[in-house]
Amino acid sequence: MTVESRVRGVQRVAVIAAPPVSMFNLAIPEMLFGKVEIDGGPGYETVICAPDPGPVTTTGGLDLVVPRGLDAVEGADTVILAGSGAYTDPDPRVLDVLRATAGAGKRIASICTGAFALAEAGLLDGRAATTYWAYRPLLAARHPAVDLQDDVLFVQDGPVLTSSGYAAGIDLCLHVIRTDHGAAVANAVARLALVAPVRPGGQTQFTQTPLPPERGVSFADTRAWAMEHLDEPLGLHDLARHAGVSVRTLSRRFHAETGVSPLQWLLHQRVERAKELLETTSFPMDQVARASGLGSADSLRQHVLRRTGLTPSAYRASFNRMVPRLTPGPEPE
């Protein structure tokens, strides 16, 4: 990392490419962290490294040239292990680096089968973790001390994060960005990258129907429309009317696309909008509730507390990044 980067407080992310590495896994951190801009400058510096610098084989049979060795991990704030085709036989040098990183108290994450190396290094013993659903039984059999979570996108247990397969790495990286810089920044990155906004780690890994919806038409436009009208009293009939389908068809196909019901999705988006407003504005609680579609300060308190473990005022005091810290006011009991 350059001296200028250190002065600016830019965080360094080291992505380990253990051959044969997934090219998609490698692309995710660079794509997302590279789009973070704070005060006109980059928020992160991403470096890819490998046990043996030079050509690195990928799972697709191509070679990528990775000029940096594992020494690049030493100066990193966050270390991400990309998924590898050799997940059952991790490189001992990678395991040593992971253990040293954990010993230094740094944040460590894995995408897809990268969880196997974290488990082999002993970093997941007694911790909640996940991996791609197809490999979950094998990970459970090889490492019974891991508290393996079923069918979730990603899990954070202290400084260690694990994600399920492929695209869930996007959710993990957005979660890291949100943790570091707040919801507004994370959602701005999601928009720039043309990916879904921040999703909760507990959302299901896969849907029951992986095929395209009927008539080849998805509900992406309806979801985008709903995001622009969260402050309105939207319900199933409103969503179905916009999509041009019946409520029954909406419910069935929406769940097939997203893994959750339309109302569950709507509630999640409203809570996320409320959290973003708490982080980025000084709006009174009633106004936050109305603007996010949660209705009242009582409803806002109930849902934010359930989702985060904090009252709205406590959440604002902890995570408000855009305005001076506010003195928490009285909230409904």
Coordinates of C-alpha atoms in Angstrom, one line a residue:
M1 CA 0.0 0.0 0.0
T2 CA 1.3 3.5 -0.8
V3 CA 2.1 6.0 1.9
E4 CA -0.7 8.2 0.5
S5 CA -3.2 5.4 0.9
R6 CA -2.2 4.9 4.5
V7 CA -2.5 8.6 5.2
R8 CA -6.0 8.7 3.7
G9 CA -7.0 5.7 5.8
V10 CA -7.6 3.4 2.9
Q11 CA -8.2 -0.1 4.0
R12 CA -6.3 -2.9 2.3
V13 CA -8.0 -6.1 1.2
A14 CA -5.8 -9.1 0.3
V15 CA -7.5 -11.8 -1.8
I16 CA -5.8 -15.2 -1.7
A17 CA -5.9 -17.2 -5.0
A18 CA -5.2 -20.8 -4.2
P19 CA -5.0 -22.8 -7.4
P20 CA -7.2 -23.9 -9.1
V21 CA -9.0 -20.8 -8.2
S22 CA -12.5 -19.6 -9.2
M23 CA -12.2 -16.6 -11.5
F24 CA -15.6 -15.4 -10.5
N25 CA -14.6 -15.5 -6.8
L26 CA -11.5 -13.4 -7.6
A27 CA -13.5 -10.9 -9.5
I28 CA -16.1 -10.2 -6.8
P29 CA -13.9 -8.4 -4.2
E30 CA -12.1 -6.3 -6.7
M31 CA -15.3 -5.3 -8.5
L32 CA -17.1 -4.2 -5.3
F33 CA -14.3 -2.8 -3.0
G34 CA -12.9 -1.0 -6.1
K35 CA -16.2 1.0 -6.4
V36 CA -16.1 2.4 -2.8
E37 CA -15.3 6.1 -2.8
I38 CA -14.9 8.0 0.5
D39 CA -14.4 11.8 0.5
G40 CA -13.4 11.7 -3.2
G41 CA -10.9 9.0 -2.8
P42 CA -10.8 5.2 -2.8
G43 CA -12.0 3.4 0.4
Y44 CA -10.1 0.2 -0.3
E45 CA -7.1 -1.1 -2.0
T46 CA -7.5 -4.6 -3.2
V47 CA -4.5 -6.9 -4.0
I48 CA -4.6 -10.5 -5.2
C49 CA -1.9 -12.8 -4.1
A50 CA -1.0 -16.5 -4.5
P51 CA 1.2 -19.1 -2.8
D52 CA 3.4 -19.1 -5.9
P53 CA 3.5 -15.8 -7.8
G54 CA 3.1 -16.1 -11.5
P55 CA 0.7 -18.1 -13.5
V56 CA -2.2 -19.5 -11.4
T57 CA -4.5 -22.2 -12.7
T58 CA -8.2 -21.5 -12.6
T59 CA -11.1 -23.9 -12.3
G60 CA -12.0 -23.1 -15.9
G61 CA -8.6 -24.3 -17.1
L62 CA -7.1 -20.9 -17.8
D63 CA -4.1 -19.4 -16.2
L64 CA -4.1 -16.0 -14.5
V65 CA -0.9 -14.1 -13.8
V66 CA -0.8 -13.1 -10.1
P67 CA 2.5 -11.2 -9.4
R68 CA 2.2 -11.0 -5.6
G69 CA 3.0 -13.7 -3.1
L70 CA 1.5 -14.4 0.3
D71 CA 3.7 -11.7 1.8
A72 CA 1.0 -9.3 0.6
V73 CA -1.3 -10.5 3.3
E74 CA 0.9 -9.1 6.1
G75 CA -0.2 -5.5 5.4
A76 CA -3.9 -6.2 4.9
D77 CA -6.7 -5.2 7.1
T78 CA -9.0 -7.9 5.6
V79 CA -8.1 -11.2 4.1
I80 CA -10.5 -13.0 1.7
L81 CA -9.9 -16.6 0.6
A82 CA -11.4 -17.3 -2.8
G83 CA -12.9 -20.7 -3.6
S84 CA -10.6 -23.3 -4.9
G85 CA -11.0 -26.6 -6.7
A86 CA -8.5 -28.1 -4.3
Y87 CA -10.7 -27.3 -1.3
T88 CA -10.1 -30.7 0.4
D89 CA -6.3 -30.3 0.1
P90 CA -5.4 -26.7 1.0
D91 CA -1.9 -25.5 0.6
P92 CA -0.1 -25.6 4.0
R93 CA 1.4 -22.2 3.3
V94 CA -2.1 -20.7 3.0
L95 CA -3.1 -22.4 6.3
D96 CA -0.1 -20.8 8.0
V97 CA -0.9 -17.4 6.6
L98 CA -4.5 -17.7 7.7
R99 CA -3.5 -18.7 11.3
A100 CA -1.1 -15.8 11.5
T101 CA -3.8 -13.4 10.2
A102 CA -6.2 -14.7 12.8
G103 CA -3.6 -14.3 15.5
A104 CA -3.1 -10.7 14.5
G105 CA -6.9 -10.1 15.1
K106 CA -7.6 -9.2 11.5
R107 CA -10.8 -9.8 9.6
I108 CA -10.9 -13.0 7.6
A109 CA -13.5 -14.1 5.0
S110 CA -14.0 -17.0 2.6
I111 CA -16.1 -17.3 -0.5
C112 CA -17.7 -20.7 -1.4
T113 CA -15.2 -23.6 -0.8
G114 CA -12.7 -21.3 0.8
A115 CA -14.4 -22.3 4.1
F116 CA -12.7 -25.7 3.9
A117 CA -9.3 -24.0 4.3
L118 CA -10.5 -21.9 7.2
A119 CA -11.8 -25.0 8.9
E120 CA -8.5 -26.9 8.2
A121 CA -6.6 -24.0 9.8
G122 CA -8.8 -24.5 12.9
L123 CA -10.3 -21.0 12.5
L124 CA -13.9 -22.3 12.4
D125 CA -13.9 -24.6 15.4
G126 CA -16.8 -23.6 17.6
R127 CA -17.8 -20.8 15.2
A128 CA -20.9 -20.4 13.1
A129 CA -20.0 -20.8 9.4
T130 CA -21.4 -21.8 6.0
T131 CA -20.4 -22.9 2.6
Y132 CA -22.1 -23.7 -0.7
W133 CA -25.0 -26.0 0.0
A134 CA -23.7 -28.9 -2.2
Y135 CA -20.5 -29.1 -0.1
R136 CA -22.1 -28.6 3.3
P137 CA -22.4 -32.3 4.1
L138 CA -18.7 -32.9 3.3
L139 CA -17.6 -29.9 5.4
A140 CA -19.7 -31.1 8.3
A141 CA -18.2 -34.6 8.1
R142 CA -14.6 -33.4 7.9
H143 CA -14.9 -30.7 10.5
P144 CA -17.6 -31.6 13.1
A145 CA -16.5 -28.8 15.5
V146 CA -17.8 -26.2 13.0
D147 CA -21.2 -24.9 13.9
L148 CA -22.4 -25.2 10.3
Q149 CA -25.4 -23.1 9.4
D150 CA -27.9 -24.5 6.9
D151 CA -29.0 -22.7 3.8
V152 CA -27.8 -19.1 4.5
L153 CA -26.0 -16.7 2.2
F154 CA -23.2 -15.8 4.6
V155 CA -22.4 -15.9 8.3
Q156 CA -20.3 -13.6 10.5
D157 CA -18.9 -14.9 13.8
G158 CA -16.6 -12.3 15.3
P159 CA -13.9 -11.4 12.8
V160 CA -14.5 -14.5 10.7
L161 CA -17.0 -14.5 7.8
T162 CA -17.9 -17.3 5.4
S163 CA -20.2 -17.2 2.4
S164 CA -22.0 -19.8 0.4
G165 CA -21.5 -20.3 -3.3
Y166 CA -20.5 -17.8 -6.0
A167 CA -22.9 -14.9 -6.0
A168 CA -23.2 -15.0 -2.2
G169 CA -19.7 -13.6 -2.1
I170 CA -21.3 -10.4 -3.4
D171 CA -23.5 -10.3 -0.4
L172 CA -20.6 -10.9 1.9
C173 CA -18.5 -8.1 0.4
L174 CA -21.4 -5.7 0.5
H175 CA -21.9 -6.6 4.2
V176 CA -18.3 -5.8 4.8
I177 CA -18.6 -2.5 3.1
R178 CA -21.7 -1.7 5.0
T179 CA -20.0 -2.6 8.3
D180 CA -17.1 -0.3 7.5
H181 CA -18.9 2.6 5.8
G182 CA -22.6 2.3 6.3
A183 CA -25.7 1.4 4.3
A184 CA -25.6 4.4 1.9
V185 CA -22.1 3.6 0.7
A186 CA -22.9 -0.2 0.4
N187 CA -26.1 0.4 -1.6
A188 CA -24.4 3.0 -3.8
V189 CA -21.8 0.3 -4.7
A190 CA -24.5 -2.2 -5.3
R191 CA -26.2 0.2 -7.8
L192 CA -22.9 0.9 -9.6
A193 CA -22.2 -2.8 -9.9
L194 CA -25.8 -3.5 -11.0
V195 CA -26.3 -6.1 -8.3
A196 CA -29.0 -6.5 -5.6
P197 CA -28.9 -4.2 -2.6
V198 CA -27.5 -5.5 0.7
R199 CA -29.3 -8.8 1.6
P200 CA -29.4 -10.3 5.0
G201 CA -27.0 -13.2 5.6
G202 CA -29.9 -15.4 6.7
Q203 CA -31.6 -15.3 3.4
T204 CA -31.9 -18.7 1.7
Q205 CA -29.0 -19.9 -0.5
F206 CA -31.2 -21.2 -3.3
T207 CA -34.7 -21.2 -4.6
Q208 CA -36.9 -24.3 -5.2
T209 CA -37.2 -23.4 -8.9
P210 CA -33.9 -22.4 -10.5
L211 CA -35.6 -22.0 -13.9
P212 CA -36.7 -18.7 -15.3
P213 CA -40.2 -17.7 -14.3
E214 CA -43.2 -18.2 -16.5
R215 CA -43.2 -16.3 -19.8
G216 CA -39.5 -15.6 -19.2
V217 CA -40.5 -12.4 -17.3
S218 CA -39.0 -11.7 -13.9
F219 CA -40.3 -9.4 -11.2
A220 CA -37.1 -7.3 -11.2
D221 CA -39.0 -4.3 -12.6
T222 CA -41.7 -4.6 -9.9
R223 CA -39.1 -4.9 -7.1
A224 CA -37.3 -1.8 -8.5
W225 CA -40.7 0.1 -8.6
A226 CA -41.4 -1.0 -5.0
M227 CA -38.1 0.3 -3.9
E228 CA -39.1 3.8 -5.2
H229 CA -42.4 3.6 -3.3
L230 CA -41.4 2.1 0.1
D231 CA -43.0 5.1 1.9
E232 CA -46.4 4.1 0.5
P233 CA -48.8 1.5 1.9
L234 CA -47.9 -1.2 -0.6
G235 CA -49.4 -4.6 -0.3
L236 CA -49.8 -7.8 -2.4
H237 CA -52.4 -6.4 -4.6
D238 CA -50.3 -3.3 -5.4
L239 CA -47.3 -5.5 -6.4
A240 CA -49.5 -7.9 -8.4
R241 CA -51.1 -5.0 -10.2
H242 CA -47.8 -3.6 -11.2
A243 CA -46.5 -7.0 -12.3
G244 CA -49.7 -7.6 -14.3
V245 CA -50.4 -11.0 -12.6
S246 CA -52.7 -12.4 -10.0
V247 CA -51.8 -12.3 -6.3
R248 CA -51.5 -16.1 -6.3
T249 CA -49.1 -16.0 -9.2
L250 CA -47.2 -13.2 -7.7
S251 CA -46.7 -15.0 -4.4
R252 CA -45.6 -18.3 -6.1
R253 CA -43.2 -16.8 -8.6
F254 CA -41.8 -14.1 -6.4
H255 CA -40.8 -16.7 -3.8
A256 CA -39.3 -18.8 -6.6
E257 CA -37.2 -15.8 -7.7
T258 CA -36.1 -14.5 -4.3
G259 CA -36.5 -17.3 -1.8
V260 CA -38.9 -15.2 0.3
S261 CA -42.5 -14.1 0.1
P262 CA -43.4 -10.6 -1.4
L263 CA -44.3 -9.2 2.1
Q264 CA -41.1 -10.6 3.7
W265 CA -39.1 -9.0 1.0
L266 CA -41.0 -5.7 1.4
L267 CA -40.5 -5.7 5.1
H268 CA -36.7 -6.3 4.7
Q269 CA -36.4 -3.5 2.3
R270 CA -38.2 -1.1 4.6
V271 CA -36.1 -2.0 7.6
E272 CA -33.0 -1.6 5.4
R273 CA -34.2 1.8 4.3
A274 CA -34.9 2.8 7.9
K275 CA -31.4 1.8 8.9
E276 CA -29.9 3.8 6.0
L277 CA -31.9 6.9 7.1
L278 CA -30.8 6.4 10.7
E279 CA -27.2 6.2 9.5
T280 CA -27.3 9.2 7.1
T281 CA -29.9 11.7 8.4
S282 CA -31.0 13.4 11.6
F283 CA -34.7 12.8 10.8
P284 CA -36.9 12.3 13.9
M285 CA -38.0 8.7 14.5
D286 CA -41.6 9.4 13.3
Q287 CA -40.2 10.8 10.0
V288 CA -37.8 7.8 9.6
A289 CA -40.7 5.4 10.1
R290 CA -42.9 7.2 7.5
A291 CA -40.2 7.5 4.9
S292 CA -39.3 3.9 5.2
G293 CA -42.9 2.7 5.1
L294 CA -42.8 1.3 8.6
G295 CA -45.6 3.6 9.7
S296 CA -44.9 4.6 13.3
A297 CA -42.1 5.1 15.7
D298 CA -43.4 2.0 17.6
S299 CA -43.2 -0.1 14.5
L300 CA -39.8 1.3 13.6
R301 CA -38.5 0.4 17.1
Q302 CA -40.0 -3.1 17.0
H303 CA -38.4 -4.0 13.6
V304 CA -35.0 -2.4 14.1
L305 CA -34.7 -3.9 17.5
R306 CA -35.6 -7.3 16.2
R307 CA -33.2 -7.1 13.2
T308 CA -30.2 -5.4 14.9
G309 CA -30.6 -6.0 18.6
L310 CA -30.5 -2.2 19.1
T311 CA -33.2 0.5 19.5
P312 CA -33.3 3.0 16.6
S313 CA -31.6 5.7 18.8
A314 CA -28.9 3.3 19.9
Y315 CA -28.4 2.2 16.2
R316 CA -28.1 5.8 15.2
A317 CA -25.6 6.6 17.9
S318 CA -23.5 3.6 16.9
F319 CA -23.7 3.9 13.1
N320 CA -24.6 7.4 12.1
R321 CA -21.7 8.5 9.8
M322 CA -22.9 11.5 7.9
V323 CA -24.1 13.9 10.6
P324 CA -22.8 14.8 14.1
R325 CA -23.7 12.3 16.8
L326 CA -27.1 12.9 18.2
T327 CA -28.2 12.5 21.8
P328 CA -30.8 9.6 21.8
G329 CA -34.2 10.9 22.6
P330 CA -37.0 9.0 24.4
E331 CA -38.5 6.1 22.5
P332 CA -41.7 4.2 23.0
E333 CA -41.4 1.4 25.5

